[in-house]
mmCIF file of C-alpha atoms and ligand atoms in Angstrom:
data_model
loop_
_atom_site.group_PDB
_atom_site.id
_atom_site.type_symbol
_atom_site.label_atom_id
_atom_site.label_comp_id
_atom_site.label_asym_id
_atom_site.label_seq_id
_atom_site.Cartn_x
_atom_site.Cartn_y
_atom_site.Cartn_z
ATOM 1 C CA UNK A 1 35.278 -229.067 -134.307
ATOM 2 C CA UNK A 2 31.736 -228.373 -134.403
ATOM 3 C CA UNK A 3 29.606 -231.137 -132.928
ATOM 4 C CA UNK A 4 26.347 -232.051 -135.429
ATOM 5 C CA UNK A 5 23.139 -233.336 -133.725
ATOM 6 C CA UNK A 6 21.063 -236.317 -135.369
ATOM 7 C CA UNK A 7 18.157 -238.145 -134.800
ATOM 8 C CA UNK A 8 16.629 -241.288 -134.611
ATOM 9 C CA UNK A 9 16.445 -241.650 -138.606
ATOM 10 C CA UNK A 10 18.225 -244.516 -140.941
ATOM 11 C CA UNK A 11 20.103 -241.591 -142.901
ATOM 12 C CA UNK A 12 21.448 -240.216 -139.602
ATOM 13 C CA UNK A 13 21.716 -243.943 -137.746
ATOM 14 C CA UNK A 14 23.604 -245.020 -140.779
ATOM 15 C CA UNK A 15 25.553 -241.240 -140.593
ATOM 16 C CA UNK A 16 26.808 -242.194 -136.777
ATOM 17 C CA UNK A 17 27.708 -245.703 -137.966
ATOM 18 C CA UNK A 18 30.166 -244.238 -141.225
ATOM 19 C CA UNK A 19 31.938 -241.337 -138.230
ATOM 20 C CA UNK A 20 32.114 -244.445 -136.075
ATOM 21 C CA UNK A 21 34.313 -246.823 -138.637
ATOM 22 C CA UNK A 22 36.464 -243.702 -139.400
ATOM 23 C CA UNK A 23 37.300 -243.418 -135.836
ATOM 24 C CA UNK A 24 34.732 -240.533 -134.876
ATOM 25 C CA UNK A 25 33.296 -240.082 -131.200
ATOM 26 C CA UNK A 26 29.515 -239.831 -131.051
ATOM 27 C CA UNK A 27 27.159 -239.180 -128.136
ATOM 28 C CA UNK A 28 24.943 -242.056 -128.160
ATOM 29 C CA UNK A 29 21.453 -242.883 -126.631
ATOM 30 C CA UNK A 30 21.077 -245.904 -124.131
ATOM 31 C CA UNK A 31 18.406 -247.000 -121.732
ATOM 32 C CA UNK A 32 20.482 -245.939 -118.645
ATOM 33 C CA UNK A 33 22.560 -242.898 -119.674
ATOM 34 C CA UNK A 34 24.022 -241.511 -122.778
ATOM 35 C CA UNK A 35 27.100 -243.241 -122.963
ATOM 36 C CA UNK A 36 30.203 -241.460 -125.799
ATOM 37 C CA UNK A 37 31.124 -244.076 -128.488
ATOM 38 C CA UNK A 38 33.789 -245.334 -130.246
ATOM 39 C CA UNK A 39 35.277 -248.348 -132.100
ATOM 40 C CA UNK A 40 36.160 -250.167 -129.400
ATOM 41 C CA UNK A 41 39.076 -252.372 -131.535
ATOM 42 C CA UNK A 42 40.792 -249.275 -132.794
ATOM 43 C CA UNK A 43 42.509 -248.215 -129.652
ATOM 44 C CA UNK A 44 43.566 -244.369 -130.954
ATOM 45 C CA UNK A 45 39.978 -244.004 -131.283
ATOM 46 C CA UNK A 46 39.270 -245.355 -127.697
ATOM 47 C CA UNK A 47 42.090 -242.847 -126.519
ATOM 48 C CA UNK A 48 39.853 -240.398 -127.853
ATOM 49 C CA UNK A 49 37.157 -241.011 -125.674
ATOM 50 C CA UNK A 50 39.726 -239.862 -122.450
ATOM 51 C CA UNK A 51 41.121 -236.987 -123.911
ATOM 52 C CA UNK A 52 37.417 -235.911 -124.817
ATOM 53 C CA UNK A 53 35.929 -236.366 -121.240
ATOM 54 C CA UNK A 54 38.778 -236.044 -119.192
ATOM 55 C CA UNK A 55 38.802 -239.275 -117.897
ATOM 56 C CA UNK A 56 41.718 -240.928 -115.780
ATOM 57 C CA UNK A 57 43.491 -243.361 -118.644
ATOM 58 C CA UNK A 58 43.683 -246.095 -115.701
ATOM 59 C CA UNK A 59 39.690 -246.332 -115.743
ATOM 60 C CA UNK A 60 38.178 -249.162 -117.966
ATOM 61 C CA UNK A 61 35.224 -248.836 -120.183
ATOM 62 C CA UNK A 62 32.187 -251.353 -121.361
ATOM 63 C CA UNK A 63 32.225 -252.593 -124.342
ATOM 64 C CA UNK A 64 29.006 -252.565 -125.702
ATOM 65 C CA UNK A 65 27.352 -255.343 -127.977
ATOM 66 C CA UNK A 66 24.193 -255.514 -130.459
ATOM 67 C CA UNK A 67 23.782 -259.858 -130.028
ATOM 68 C CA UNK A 68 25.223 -262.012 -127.689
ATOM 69 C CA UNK A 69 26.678 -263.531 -130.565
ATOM 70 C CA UNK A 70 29.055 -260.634 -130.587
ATOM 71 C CA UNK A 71 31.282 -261.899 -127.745
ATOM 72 C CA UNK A 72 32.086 -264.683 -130.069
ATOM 73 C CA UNK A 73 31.689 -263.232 -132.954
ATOM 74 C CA UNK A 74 35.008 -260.823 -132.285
ATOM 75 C CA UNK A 75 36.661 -262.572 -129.935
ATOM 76 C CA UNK A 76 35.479 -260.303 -126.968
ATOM 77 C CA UNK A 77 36.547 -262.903 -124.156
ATOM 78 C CA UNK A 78 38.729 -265.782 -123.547
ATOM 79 C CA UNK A 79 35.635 -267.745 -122.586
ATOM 80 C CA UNK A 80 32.264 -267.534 -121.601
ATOM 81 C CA UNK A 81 31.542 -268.292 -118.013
ATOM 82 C CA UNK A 82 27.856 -270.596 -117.674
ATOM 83 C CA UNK A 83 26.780 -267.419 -115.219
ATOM 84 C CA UNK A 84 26.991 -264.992 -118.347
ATOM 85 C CA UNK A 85 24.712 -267.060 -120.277
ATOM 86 C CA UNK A 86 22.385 -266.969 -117.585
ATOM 87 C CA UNK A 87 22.024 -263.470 -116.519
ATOM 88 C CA UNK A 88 22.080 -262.594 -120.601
ATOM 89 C CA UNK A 89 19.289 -265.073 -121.225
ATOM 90 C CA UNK A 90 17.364 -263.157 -118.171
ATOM 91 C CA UNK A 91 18.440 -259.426 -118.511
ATOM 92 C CA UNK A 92 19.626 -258.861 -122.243
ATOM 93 C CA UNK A 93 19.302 -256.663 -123.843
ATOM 94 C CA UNK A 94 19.183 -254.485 -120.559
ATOM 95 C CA UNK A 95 20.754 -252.394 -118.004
ATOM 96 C CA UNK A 96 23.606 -255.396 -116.703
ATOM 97 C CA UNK A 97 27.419 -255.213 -117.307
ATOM 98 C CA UNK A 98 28.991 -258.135 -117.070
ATOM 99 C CA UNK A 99 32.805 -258.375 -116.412
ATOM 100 C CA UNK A 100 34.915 -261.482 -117.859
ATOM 101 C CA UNK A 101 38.394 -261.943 -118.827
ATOM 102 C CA UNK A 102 39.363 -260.153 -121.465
ATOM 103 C CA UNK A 103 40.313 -261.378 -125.421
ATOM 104 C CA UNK A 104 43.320 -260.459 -127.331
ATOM 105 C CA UNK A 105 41.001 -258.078 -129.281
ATOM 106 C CA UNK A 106 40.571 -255.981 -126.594
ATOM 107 C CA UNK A 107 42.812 -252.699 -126.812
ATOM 108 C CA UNK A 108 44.889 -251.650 -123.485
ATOM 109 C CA UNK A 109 43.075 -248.444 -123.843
ATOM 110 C CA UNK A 110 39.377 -250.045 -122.950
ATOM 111 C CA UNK A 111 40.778 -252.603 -120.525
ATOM 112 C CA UNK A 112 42.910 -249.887 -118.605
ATOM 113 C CA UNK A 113 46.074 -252.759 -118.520
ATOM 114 C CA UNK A 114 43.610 -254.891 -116.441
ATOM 115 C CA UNK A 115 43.063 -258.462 -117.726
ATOM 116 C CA UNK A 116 38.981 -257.975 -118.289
ATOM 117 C CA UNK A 117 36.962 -256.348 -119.571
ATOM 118 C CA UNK A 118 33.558 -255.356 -119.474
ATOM 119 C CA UNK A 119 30.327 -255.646 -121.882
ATOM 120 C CA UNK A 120 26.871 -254.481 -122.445
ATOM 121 C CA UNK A 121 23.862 -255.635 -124.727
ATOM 122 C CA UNK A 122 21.763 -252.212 -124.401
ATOM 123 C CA UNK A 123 18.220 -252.049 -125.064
ATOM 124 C CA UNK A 124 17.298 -248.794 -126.967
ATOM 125 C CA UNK A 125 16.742 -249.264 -129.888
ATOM 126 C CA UNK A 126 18.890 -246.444 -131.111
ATOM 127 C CA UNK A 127 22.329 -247.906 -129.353
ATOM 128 C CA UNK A 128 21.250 -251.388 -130.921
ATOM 129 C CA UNK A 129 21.046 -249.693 -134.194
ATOM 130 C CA UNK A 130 24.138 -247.484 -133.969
ATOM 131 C CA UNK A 131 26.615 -250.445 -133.153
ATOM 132 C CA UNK A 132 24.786 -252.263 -136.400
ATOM 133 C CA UNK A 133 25.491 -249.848 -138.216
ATOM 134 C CA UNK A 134 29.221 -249.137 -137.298
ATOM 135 C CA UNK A 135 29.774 -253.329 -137.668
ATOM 136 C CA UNK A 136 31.763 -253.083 -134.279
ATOM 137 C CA UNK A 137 31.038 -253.227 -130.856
ATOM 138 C CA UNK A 138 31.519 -249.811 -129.640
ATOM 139 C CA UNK A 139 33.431 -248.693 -125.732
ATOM 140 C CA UNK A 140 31.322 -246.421 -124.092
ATOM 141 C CA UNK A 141 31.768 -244.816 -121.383
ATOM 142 C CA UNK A 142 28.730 -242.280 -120.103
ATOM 143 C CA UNK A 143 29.051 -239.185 -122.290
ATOM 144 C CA UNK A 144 29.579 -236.074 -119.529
ATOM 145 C CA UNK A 145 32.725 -234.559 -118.812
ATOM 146 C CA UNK A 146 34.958 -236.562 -115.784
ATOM 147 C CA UNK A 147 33.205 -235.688 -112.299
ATOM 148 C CA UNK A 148 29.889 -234.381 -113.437
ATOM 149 C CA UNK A 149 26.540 -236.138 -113.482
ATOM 150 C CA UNK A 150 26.236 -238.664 -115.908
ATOM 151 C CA UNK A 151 23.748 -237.492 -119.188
ATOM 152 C CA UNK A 152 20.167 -238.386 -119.441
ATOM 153 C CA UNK A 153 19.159 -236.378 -122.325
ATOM 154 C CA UNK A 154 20.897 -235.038 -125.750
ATOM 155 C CA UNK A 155 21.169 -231.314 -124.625
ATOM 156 C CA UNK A 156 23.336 -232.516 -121.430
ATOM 157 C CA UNK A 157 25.673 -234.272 -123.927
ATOM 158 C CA UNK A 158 25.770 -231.097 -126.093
ATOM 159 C CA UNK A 159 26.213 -228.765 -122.712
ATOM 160 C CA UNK A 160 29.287 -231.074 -121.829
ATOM 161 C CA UNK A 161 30.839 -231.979 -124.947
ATOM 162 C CA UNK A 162 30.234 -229.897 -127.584
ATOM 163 C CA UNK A 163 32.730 -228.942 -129.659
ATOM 164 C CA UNK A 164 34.734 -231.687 -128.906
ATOM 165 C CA UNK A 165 33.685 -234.630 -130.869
ATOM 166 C CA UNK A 166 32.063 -235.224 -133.844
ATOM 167 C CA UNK A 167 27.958 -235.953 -133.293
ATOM 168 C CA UNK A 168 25.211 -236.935 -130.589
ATOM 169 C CA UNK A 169 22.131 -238.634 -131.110
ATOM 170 C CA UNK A 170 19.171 -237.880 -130.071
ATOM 171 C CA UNK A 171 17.529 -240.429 -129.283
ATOM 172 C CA UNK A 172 15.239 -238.766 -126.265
ATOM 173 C CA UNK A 173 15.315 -238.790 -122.315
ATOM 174 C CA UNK A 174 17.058 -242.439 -120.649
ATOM 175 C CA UNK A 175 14.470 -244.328 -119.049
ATOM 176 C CA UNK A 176 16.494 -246.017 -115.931
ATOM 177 C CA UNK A 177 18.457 -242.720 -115.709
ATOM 178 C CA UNK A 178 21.412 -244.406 -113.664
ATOM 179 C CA UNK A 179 24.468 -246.250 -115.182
ATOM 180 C CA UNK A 180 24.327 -249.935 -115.553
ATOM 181 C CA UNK A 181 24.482 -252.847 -112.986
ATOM 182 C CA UNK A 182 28.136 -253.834 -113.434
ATOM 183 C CA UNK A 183 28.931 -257.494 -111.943
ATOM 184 C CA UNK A 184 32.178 -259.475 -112.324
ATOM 185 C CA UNK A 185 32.420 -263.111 -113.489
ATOM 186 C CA UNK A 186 36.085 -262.673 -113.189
ATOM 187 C CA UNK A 187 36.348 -263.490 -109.772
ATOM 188 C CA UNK A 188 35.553 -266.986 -107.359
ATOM 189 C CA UNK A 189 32.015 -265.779 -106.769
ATOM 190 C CA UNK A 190 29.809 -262.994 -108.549
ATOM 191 C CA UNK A 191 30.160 -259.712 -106.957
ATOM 192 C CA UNK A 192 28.411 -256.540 -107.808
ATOM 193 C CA UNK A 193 30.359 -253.281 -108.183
ATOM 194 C CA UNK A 194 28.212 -251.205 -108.940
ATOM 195 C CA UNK A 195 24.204 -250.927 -108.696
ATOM 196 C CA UNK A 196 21.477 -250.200 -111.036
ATOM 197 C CA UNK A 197 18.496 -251.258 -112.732
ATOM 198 C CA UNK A 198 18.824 -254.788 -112.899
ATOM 199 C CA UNK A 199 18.510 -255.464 -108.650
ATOM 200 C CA UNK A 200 20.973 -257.454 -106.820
ATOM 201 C CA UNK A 201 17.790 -259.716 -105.574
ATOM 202 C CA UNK A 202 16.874 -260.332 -109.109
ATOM 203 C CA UNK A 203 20.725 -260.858 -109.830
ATOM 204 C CA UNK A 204 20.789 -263.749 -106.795
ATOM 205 C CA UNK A 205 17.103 -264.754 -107.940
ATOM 206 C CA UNK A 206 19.048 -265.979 -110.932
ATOM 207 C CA UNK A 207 22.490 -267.303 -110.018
ATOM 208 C CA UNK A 208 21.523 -267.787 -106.115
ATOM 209 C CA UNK A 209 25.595 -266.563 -104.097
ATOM 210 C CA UNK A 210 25.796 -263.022 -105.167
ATOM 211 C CA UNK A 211 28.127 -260.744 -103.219
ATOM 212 C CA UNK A 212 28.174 -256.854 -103.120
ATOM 213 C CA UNK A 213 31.564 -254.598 -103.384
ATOM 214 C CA UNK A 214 32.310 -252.741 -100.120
ATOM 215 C CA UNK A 215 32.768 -249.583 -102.520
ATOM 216 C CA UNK A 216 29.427 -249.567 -103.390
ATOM 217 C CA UNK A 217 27.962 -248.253 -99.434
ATOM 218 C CA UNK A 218 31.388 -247.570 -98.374
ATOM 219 C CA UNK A 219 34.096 -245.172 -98.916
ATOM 220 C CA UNK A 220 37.346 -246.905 -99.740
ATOM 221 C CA UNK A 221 40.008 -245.824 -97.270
ATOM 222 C CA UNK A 222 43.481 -244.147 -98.342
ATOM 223 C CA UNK A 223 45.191 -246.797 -100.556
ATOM 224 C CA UNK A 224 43.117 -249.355 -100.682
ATOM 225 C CA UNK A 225 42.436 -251.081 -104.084
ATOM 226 C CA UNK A 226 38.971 -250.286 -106.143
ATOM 227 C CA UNK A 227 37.659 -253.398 -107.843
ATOM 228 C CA UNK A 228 35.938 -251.348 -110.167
ATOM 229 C CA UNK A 229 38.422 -248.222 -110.691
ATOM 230 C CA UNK A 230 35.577 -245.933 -111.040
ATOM 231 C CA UNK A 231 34.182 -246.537 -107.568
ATOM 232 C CA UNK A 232 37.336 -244.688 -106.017
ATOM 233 C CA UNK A 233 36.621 -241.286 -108.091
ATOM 234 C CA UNK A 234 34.309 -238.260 -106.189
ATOM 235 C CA UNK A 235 31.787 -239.070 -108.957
ATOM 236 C CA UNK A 236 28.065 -237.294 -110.341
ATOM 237 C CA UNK A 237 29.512 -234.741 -108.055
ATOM 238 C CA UNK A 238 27.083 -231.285 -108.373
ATOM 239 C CA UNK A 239 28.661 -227.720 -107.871
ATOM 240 C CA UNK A 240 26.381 -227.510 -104.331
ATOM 241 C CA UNK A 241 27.452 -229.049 -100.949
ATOM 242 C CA UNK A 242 24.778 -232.196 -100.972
ATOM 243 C CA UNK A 243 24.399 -233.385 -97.302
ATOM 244 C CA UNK A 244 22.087 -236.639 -96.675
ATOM 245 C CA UNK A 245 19.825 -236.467 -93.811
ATOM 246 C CA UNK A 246 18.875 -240.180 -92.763
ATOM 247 C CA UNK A 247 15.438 -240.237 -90.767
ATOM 248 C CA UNK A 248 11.704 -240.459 -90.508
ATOM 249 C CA UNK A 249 9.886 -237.909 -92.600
ATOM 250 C CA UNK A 250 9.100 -235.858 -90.482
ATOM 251 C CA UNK A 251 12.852 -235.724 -88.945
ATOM 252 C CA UNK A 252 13.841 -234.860 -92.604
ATOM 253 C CA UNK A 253 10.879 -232.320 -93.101
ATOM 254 C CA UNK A 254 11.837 -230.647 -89.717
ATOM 255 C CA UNK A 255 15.641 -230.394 -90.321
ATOM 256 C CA UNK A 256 15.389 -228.758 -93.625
ATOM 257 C CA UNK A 257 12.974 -226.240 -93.113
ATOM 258 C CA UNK A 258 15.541 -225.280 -89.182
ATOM 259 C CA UNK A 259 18.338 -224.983 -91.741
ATOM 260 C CA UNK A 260 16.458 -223.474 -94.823
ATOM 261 C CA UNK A 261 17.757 -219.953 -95.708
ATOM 262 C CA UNK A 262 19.248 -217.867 -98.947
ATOM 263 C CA UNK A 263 20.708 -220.970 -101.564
ATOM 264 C CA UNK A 264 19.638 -223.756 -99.751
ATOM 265 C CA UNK A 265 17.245 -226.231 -101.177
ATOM 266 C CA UNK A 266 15.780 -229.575 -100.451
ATOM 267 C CA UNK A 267 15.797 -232.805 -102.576
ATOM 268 C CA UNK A 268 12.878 -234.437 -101.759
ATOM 269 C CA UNK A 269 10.028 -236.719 -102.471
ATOM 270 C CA UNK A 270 6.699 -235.485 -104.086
ATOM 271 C CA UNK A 271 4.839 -236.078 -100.503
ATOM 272 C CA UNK A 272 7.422 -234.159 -98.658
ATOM 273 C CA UNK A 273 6.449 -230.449 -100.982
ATOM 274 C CA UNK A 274 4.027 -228.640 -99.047
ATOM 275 C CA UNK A 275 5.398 -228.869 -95.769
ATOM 276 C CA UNK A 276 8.731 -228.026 -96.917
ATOM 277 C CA UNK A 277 9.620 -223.947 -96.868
ATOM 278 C CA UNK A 278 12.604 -224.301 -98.449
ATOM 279 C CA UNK A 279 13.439 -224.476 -102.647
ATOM 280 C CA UNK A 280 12.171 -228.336 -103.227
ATOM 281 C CA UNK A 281 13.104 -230.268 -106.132
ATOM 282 C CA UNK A 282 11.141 -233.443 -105.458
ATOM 283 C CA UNK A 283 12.938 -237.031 -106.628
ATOM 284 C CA UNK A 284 9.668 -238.645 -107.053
ATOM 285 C CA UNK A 285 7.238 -240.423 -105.265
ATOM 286 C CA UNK A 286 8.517 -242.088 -101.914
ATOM 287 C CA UNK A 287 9.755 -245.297 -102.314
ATOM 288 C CA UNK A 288 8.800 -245.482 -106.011
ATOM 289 C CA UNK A 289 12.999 -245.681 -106.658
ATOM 290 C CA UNK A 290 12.871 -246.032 -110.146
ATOM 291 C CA UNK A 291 10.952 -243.031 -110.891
ATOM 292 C CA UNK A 292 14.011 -241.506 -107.943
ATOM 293 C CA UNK A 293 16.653 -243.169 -110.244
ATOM 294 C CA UNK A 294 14.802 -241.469 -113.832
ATOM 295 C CA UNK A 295 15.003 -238.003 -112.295
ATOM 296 C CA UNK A 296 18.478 -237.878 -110.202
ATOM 297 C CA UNK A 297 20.945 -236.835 -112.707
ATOM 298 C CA UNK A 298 18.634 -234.224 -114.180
ATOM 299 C CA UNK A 299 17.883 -232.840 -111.046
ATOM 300 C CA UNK A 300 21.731 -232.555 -109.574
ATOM 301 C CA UNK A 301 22.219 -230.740 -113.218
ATOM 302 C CA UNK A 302 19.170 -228.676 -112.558
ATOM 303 C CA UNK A 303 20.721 -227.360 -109.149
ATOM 304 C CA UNK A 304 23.875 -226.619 -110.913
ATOM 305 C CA UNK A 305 22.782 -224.943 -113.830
ATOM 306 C CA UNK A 306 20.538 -222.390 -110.887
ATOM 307 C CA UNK A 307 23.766 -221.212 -110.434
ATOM 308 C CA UNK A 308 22.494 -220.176 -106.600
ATOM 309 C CA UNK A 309 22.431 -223.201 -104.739
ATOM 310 C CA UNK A 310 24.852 -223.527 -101.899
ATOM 311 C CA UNK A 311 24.001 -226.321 -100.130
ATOM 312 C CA UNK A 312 21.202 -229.447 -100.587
ATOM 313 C CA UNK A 313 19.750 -231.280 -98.367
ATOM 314 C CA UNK A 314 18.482 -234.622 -99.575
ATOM 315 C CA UNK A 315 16.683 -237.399 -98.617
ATOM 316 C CA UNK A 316 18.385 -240.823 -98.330
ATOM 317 C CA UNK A 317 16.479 -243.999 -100.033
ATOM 318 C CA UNK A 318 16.332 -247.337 -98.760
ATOM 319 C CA UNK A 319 18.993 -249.924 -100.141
ATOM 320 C CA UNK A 320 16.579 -252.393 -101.784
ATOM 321 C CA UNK A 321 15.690 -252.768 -104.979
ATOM 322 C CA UNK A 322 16.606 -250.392 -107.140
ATOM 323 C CA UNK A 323 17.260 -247.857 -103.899
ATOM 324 C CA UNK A 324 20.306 -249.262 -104.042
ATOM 325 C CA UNK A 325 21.220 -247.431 -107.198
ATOM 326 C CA UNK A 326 20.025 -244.624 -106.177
ATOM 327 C CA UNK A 327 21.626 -244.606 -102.647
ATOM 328 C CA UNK A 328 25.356 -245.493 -104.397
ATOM 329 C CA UNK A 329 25.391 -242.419 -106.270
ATOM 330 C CA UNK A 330 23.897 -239.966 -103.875
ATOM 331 C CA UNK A 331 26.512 -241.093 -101.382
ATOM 332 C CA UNK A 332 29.152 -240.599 -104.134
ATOM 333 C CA UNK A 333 27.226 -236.496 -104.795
ATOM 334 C CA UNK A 334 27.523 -235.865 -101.197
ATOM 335 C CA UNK A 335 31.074 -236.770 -101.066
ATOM 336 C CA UNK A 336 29.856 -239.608 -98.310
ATOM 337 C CA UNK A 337 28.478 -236.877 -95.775
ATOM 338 C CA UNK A 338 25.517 -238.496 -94.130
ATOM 339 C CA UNK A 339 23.676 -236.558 -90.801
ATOM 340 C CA UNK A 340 21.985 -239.489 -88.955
ATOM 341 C CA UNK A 341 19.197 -237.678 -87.678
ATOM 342 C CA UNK A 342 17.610 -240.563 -85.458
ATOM 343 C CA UNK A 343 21.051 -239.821 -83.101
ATOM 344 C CA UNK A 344 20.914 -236.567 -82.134
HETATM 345 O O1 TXA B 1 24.930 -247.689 -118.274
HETATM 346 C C1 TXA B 1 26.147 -247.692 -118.475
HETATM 347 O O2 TXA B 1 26.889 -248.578 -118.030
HETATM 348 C C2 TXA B 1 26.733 -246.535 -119.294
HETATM 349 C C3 TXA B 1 26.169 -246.651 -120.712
HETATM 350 C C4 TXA B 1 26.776 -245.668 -121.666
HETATM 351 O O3 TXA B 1 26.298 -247.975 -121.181
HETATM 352 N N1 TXA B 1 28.176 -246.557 -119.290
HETATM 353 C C5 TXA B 1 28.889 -246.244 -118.198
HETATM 354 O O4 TXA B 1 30.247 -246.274 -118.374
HETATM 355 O O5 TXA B 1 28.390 -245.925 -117.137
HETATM 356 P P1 TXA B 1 31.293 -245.648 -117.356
HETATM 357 O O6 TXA B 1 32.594 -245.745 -118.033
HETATM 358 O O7 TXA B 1 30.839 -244.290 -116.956
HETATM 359 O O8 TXA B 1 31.290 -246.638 -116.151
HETATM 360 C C6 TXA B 1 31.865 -247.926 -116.278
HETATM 361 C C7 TXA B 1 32.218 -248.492 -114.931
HETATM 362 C C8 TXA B 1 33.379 -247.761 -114.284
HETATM 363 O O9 TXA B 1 33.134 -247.665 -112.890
HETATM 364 C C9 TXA B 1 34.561 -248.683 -114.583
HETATM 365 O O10 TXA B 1 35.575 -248.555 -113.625
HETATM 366 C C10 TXA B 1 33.896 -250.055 -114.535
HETATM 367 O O11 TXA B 1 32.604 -249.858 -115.083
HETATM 368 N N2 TXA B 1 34.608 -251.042 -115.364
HETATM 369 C C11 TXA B 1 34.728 -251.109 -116.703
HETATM 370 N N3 TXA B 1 35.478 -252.140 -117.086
HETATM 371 C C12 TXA B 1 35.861 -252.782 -115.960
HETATM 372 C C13 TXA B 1 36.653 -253.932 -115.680
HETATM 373 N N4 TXA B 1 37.230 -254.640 -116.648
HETATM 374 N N5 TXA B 1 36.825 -254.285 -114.381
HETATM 375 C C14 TXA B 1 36.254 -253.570 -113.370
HETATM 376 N N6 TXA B 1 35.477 -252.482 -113.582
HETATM 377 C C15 TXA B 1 35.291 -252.083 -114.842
HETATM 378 MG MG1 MG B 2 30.629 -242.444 -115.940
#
């Protein structure tokens, strides 16, 4: 199959919407990543989606919407929880998830036999257009192939999945850069299960009780259940060994440059480049997380595609805000190997 590329245009818009209805995959644009689309009713085309990425069949994907009226509108849910209505008057269209239980609409395939499901009102204007256009909501899950760094630009879709489905659009580089805030409104109380742009203090800002997932600091140990079955996957996992140095500064600044040598690189912050004497690839500013969160998944690509890099040593960001984010999937790169350089 050879994949075409479009563009933000009506002709091509309205081109991804027609391969859409026919039961097409296309690489689509969102605010947070680029996520790999298809009619999320017709469950052969959702089964699609797996076989494309190689993605576990027991992991569900978000269903994502171009109104709020679209939950009702197709019978998304069995009802919608006063907390939805809420967070979607504060954060839609935006980079929140929320998880409620699931309609009889909802193919097994996109609810992975669980009894939710989860959806998404994105904010591009592209992904709002696209779903328009194909008159259905549209499961998406990000568009890279299973264990690599999720996409933040058109040519990372094309370098993963070419060939394999029918189109991407470009629609330019994702502005968060990270996946989507997912919380559940399934459960007693709101939890969080995985961070991202919209903060957990802006989430309890507007519903007050919000609780987090152990998965998302934590690695799950052997056999225990993942409320969110992609939190238990090695995930955005880079070819190079990423090790997390937690510390001042100047701890980090010092233990890099002892250990710096042939294939070994830093990831940084912009202030930490010119002491460093080791390959940097600077994050961003320190403590400016979202500009951290923007440039991540580029970056772990970027150390890939060097094809030299052995081993990175990163800095660790704090856990508020949207550090959070950016802390959950750095831990999930490293494979959850931290060096606590305050205890040696
Ligand atoms: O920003 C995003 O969320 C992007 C763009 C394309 O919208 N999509 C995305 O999808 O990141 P994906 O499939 O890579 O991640 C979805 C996450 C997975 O961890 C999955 O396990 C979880 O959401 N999830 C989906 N439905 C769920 C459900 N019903 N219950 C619990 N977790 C669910
Ligand atoms: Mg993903």
């Amino acid at each position: 199959m050879k994949t075409i590329l479009l563009n933000e245009t009506p002709g091509d818009i309205e081109r991804a919407g027609e391969i859409l209805r026919g039961g097409g995959l296309v690489g689509v644009p969102t605010e947070t990543v680029y996520g790999l689309a298809a009619d999320a009713l017709n469950g052969e085309a959702v089964a699609r989606i797996f076989r494309a990425k190689g993605r576990p069949m027991d992991n569900p994907l978000i269903v994502h919407i171009a109104d709020f009226s679209d939950i009702e509108r197709f019978s998304l849910v069995r009802e919608i929880p006063e907390s939805a209505r809420l967070l979607a008057e504060r954060f839609w269209p935006g980079p929140l998830t929320m998880i409620m239980k699931k309609g009889e609409v909802i193919p097994d395939e996109v609810s992975a036999g669980l009894d939710t499901v989860a959806i998404r009102y994105p904010s591009h204007p592209a992904a709002r257009a696209i779903i328009k256009a194909a008159k259905t909501p549209l499961a998406a899950p990000s568009a890279n192939l299973s264990g690599s760094p999720s996409p933040t630009t058109a040519a990372h879709v094309m370098n993963d999945l070419s060939g394999r489905i029918e189109a991407v659009l470009d629609g330019g580089s994702c502005e968060v850069g990270l996946e989507s805030t997912v919380i559940t409104l399934a459960g007693e109380k709101p939890r969080v299960l995985r961070p991202g742009g919209v903060t957990v203090e802006q989430l309890r800002e507007a519903l007050g009780e919000v609780e987090v997932d152990d998965a998302v600091l934590h690695r799950l140990s052997e056999g225990e259940r993942a409320a969110s079955p992609g939190m238990k996957y090695k995930h955005y996992s880079p070819k190079a060994n990423v090790i997390l140095l937690r510390g001042s500064d100047e701890a980090f600044i010092e233990y890099t440059n002892a250990h710096s040598g042939d294939g070994v690189a830093a990831l940084c912050c912009d202030e930490d480049i010119a002491a460093l004497r080791t390959e940097a690839y600077s994050l961003g500013k320190r403590g400016d997380y979202s500009a951290q969160a923007h440039s991540l998944f580029e970056l772990l690509r970027r150390l890939d595609e060097s094809g030299r890099i052995r081993t990175v040593y990163s800095r660790l960001p704090g856990t508020d805000g949207v550090g959070l984010a950016v802390y959950n999937r750095l831990i999930r790169a490293a494979g959850f190997e931290v060096i606590d350089l305050e205890k040696k």
